[in-house]
Coordinates of C-alpha atoms in Angstrom, one line a residue:
Chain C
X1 CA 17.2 -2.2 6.1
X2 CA 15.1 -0.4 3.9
X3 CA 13.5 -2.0 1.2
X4 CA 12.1 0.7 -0.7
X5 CA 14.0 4.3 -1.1
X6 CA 12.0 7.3 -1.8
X7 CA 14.1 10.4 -1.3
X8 CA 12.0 12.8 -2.0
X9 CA 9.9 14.1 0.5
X10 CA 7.8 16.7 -1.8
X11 CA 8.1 18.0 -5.6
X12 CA 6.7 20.7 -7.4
X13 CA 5.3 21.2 -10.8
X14 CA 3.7 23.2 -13.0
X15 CA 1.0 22.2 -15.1
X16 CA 1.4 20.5 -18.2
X17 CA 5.4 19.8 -17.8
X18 CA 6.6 16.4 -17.4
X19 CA 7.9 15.1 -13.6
X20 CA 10.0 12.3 -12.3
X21 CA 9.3 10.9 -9.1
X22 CA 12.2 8.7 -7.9
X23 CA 12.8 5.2 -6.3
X24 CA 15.3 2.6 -5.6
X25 CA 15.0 -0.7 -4.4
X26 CA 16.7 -3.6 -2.7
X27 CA 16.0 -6.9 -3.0
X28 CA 18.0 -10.4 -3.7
X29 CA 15.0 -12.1 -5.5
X30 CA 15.8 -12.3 -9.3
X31 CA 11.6 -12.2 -9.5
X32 CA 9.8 -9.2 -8.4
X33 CA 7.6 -7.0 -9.3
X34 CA 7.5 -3.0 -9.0
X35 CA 4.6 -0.6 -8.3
X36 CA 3.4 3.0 -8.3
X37 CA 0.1 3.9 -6.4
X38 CA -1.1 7.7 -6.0
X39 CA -2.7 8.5 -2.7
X40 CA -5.2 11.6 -2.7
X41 CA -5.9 13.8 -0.2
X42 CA -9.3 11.4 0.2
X43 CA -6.8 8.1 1.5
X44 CA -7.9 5.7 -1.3
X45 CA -4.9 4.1 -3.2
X46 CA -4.6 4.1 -6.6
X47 CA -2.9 1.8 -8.5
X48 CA -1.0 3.0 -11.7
X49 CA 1.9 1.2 -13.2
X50 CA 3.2 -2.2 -13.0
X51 CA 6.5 -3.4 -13.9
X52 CA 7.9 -7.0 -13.5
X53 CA 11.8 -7.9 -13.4
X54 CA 12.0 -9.9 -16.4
X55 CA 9.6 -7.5 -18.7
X56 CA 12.4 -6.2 -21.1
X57 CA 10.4 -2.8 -22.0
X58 CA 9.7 -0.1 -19.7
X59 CA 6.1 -0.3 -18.3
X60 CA 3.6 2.6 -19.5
X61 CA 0.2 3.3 -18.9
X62 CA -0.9 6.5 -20.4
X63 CA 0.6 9.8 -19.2
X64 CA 2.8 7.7 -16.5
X65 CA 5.4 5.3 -17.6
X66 CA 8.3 3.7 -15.4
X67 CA 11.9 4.4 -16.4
X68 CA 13.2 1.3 -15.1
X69 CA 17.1 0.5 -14.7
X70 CA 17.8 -2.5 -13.5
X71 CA 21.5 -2.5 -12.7
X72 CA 20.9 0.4 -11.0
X73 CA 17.6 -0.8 -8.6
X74 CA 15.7 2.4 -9.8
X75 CA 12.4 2.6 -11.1
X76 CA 11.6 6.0 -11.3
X77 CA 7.6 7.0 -11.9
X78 CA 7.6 9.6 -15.2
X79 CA 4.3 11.8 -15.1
X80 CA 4.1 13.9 -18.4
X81 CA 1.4 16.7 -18.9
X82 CA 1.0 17.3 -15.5
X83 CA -2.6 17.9 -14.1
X84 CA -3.8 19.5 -11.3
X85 CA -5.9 16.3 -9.9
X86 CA -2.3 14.7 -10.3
X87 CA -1.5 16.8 -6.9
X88 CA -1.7 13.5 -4.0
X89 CA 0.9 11.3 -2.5
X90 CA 3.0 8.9 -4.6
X91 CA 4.1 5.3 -2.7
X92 CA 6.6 2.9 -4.8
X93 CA 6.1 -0.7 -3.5
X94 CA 8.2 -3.6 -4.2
X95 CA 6.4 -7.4 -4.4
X96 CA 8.5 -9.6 -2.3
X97 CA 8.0 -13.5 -1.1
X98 CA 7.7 -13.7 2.4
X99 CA 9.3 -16.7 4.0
X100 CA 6.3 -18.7 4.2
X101 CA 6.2 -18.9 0.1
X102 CA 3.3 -16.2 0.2
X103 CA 3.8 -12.6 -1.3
X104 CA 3.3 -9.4 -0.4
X105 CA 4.2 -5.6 -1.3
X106 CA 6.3 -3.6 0.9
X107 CA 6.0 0.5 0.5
X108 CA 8.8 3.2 0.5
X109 CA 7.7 6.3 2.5
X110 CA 6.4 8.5 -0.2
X111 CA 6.4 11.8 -2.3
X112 CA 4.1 14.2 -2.1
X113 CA 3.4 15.6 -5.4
X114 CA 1.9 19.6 -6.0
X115 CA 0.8 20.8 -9.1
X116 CA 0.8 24.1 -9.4
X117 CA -1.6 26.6 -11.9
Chain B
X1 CA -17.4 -5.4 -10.1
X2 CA -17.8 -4.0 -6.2
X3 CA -14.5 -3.0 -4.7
X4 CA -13.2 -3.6 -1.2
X5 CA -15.3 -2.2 1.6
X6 CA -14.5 -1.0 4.9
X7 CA -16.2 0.1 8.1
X8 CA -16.0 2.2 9.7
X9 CA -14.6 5.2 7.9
X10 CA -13.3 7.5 10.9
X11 CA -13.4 6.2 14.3
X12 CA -12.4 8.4 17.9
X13 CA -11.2 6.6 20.7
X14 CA -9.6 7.1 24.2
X15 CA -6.7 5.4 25.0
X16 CA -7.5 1.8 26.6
X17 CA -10.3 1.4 24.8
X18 CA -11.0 -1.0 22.1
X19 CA -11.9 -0.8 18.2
X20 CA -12.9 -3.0 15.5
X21 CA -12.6 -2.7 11.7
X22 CA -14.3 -4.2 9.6
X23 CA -13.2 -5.5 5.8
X24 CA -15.2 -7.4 2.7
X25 CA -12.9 -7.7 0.3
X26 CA -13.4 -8.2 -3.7
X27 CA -15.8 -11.2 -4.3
X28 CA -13.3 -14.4 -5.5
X29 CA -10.2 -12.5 -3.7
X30 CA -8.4 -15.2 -1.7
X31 CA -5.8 -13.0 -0.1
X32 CA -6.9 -10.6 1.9
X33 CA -4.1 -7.9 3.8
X34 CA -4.0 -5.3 7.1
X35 CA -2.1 -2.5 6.4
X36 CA -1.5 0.3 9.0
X37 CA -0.7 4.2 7.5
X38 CA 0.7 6.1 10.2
X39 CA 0.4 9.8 9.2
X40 CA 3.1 10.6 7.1
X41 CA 4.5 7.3 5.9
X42 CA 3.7 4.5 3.7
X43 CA 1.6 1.8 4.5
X44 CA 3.4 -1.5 6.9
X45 CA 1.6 -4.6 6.5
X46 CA 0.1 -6.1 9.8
X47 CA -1.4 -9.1 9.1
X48 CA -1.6 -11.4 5.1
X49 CA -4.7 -13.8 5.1
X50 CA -4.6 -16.3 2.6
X51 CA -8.3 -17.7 2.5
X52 CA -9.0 -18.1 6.0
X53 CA -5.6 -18.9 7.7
X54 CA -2.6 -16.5 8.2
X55 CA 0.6 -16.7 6.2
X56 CA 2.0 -13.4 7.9
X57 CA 1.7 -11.4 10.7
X58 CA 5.1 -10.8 11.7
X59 CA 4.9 -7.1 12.4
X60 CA 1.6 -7.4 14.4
X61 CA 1.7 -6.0 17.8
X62 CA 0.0 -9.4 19.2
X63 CA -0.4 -7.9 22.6
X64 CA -3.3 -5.7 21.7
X65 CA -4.3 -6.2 17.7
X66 CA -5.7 -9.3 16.5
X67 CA -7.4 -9.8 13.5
X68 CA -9.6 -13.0 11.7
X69 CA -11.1 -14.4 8.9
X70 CA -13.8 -16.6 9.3
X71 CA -15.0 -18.9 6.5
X72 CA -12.4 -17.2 4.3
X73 CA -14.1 -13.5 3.1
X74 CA -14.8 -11.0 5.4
X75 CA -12.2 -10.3 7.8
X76 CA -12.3 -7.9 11.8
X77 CA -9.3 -6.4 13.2
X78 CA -9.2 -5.3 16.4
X79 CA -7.4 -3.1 18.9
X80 CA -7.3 -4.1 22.6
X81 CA -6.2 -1.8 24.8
X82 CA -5.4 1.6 21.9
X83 CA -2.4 3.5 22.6
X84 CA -1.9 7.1 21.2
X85 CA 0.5 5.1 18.9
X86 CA -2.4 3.7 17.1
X87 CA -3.4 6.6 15.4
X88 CA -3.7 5.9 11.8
X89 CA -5.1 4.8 8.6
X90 CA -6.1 1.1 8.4
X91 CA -6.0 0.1 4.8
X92 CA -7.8 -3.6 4.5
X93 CA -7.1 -4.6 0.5
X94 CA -7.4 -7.7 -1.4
X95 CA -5.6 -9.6 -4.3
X96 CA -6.8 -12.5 -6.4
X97 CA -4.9 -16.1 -6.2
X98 CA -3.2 -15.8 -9.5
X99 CA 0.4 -16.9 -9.8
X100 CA 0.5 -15.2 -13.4
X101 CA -1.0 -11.9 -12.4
X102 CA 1.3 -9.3 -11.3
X103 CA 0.4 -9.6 -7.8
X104 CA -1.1 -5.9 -8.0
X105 CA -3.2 -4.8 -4.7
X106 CA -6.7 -3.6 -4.3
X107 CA -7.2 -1.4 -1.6
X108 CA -10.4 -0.1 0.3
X109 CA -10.9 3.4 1.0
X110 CA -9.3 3.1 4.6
X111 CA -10.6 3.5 8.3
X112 CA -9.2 6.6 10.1
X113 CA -8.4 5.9 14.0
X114 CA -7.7 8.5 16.0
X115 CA -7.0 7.7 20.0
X116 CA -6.9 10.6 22.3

């Protein structure tokens, strides 16, 4: 089953408006952590956001900040004042425990984000 | 503070033959990971080091990849024979061993294998 939901295979923006990238997760750990990375066109990834399970405030880091419901296994990626340079790949990734006690993040499939003139 | 390097960065093989990637991750990084990025997709882990021994490689094709970690810092994978299947991104990236941090990933800048 899939861990880490991304249904969005592509958005569009204009510049300087605000976008929401979406994700849902699945997990039966009460202790995880969330993350946004942004993969340009170049193949490096990028982290950008952290949020943890127990942090009672939505996580924000500049222009992005996480809208994170947990009831509802979302943690959306909020980008406001879109730029061009934003235009790359977006990956939401889940820290889970493995079975051997060790950790690792698992990745959803993806949005492609555009940013138009 | 040097980030995680990789070698090489683009790599063009015939089926059946073999590749090796190379990884140095972030000096003091204990956990070092193998992630493969097919075209497309996001990035599936292969293989989790933890200093020098492995604490996953579940979804490593064992038949043909195999990766190590000698004395705990750099690490090789390798591909023995390459099907077409194995074209794709391989992301080597590296964490510190900190229970309190958030467990947050650095990544190299990825080797590109293509197999024709």
């Amino acid at each position: 089953a899939q861990k880490i939901t991304q249904t969005q295979p592509g958005m569009f923006v204009q510049e300087k408006e605000a976008v929401t990238l979406d994700c849902t997760y699945d997990t039966s750990d009460p202790s995880y952590g969330l993350f946004w990375y942004k993969q340009p066109s170049s193949g490096e990834m990028i982290f950008l956001i952290y949020q943890g399970s127990y942090d009672q405030q939505n996580a924000t880091e500049g222009r992005y900040s996480l809208n994170f419901q947990k009831a509802r296994k979302s943690a959306n990626l909020v980008i406001s004042a879109s730029q061009l340079g934003d235009s790359a790949m977006y990956f939401c990734a889940m820290r889970e425990r493995t079975q051997g006690g060790s950790e690792k993040l698992v990745f959803g499939k993806g949005t492609k984000l555009t940013v138009n003139p | 503070e040097a980030g995680v390097a990789q070698s090489p960065r683009y790599k063009i093989i015939e089926k059946r033959q073999s590749v090796a990637f190379w990884c140095n991750p972030i000096s003091g990084h204990a956990t070092l990971y193998w992630y493969q990025q097919i075209l497309g997709q996001g990035p599936k882990l292969l293989i989790q080091f933890q200093n020098n021994g492995v604490v996953d490689d579940s979804q490593l094709p064992k038949d043909r990849f195999s990766a190590e970690r000698l004395k705990g810092v750099d690490s090789t994978l390798k591909i023995q024979p390459a099907k077409l299947e194995d074209s794709a991104v391989y992301l080597c990236a590296s964490s510190p061993q900190d229970r309190g941090g958030t467990g947050e990933l650095f990544f190299g800048e990825g080797s590109r294998l293509t197999v024709l």
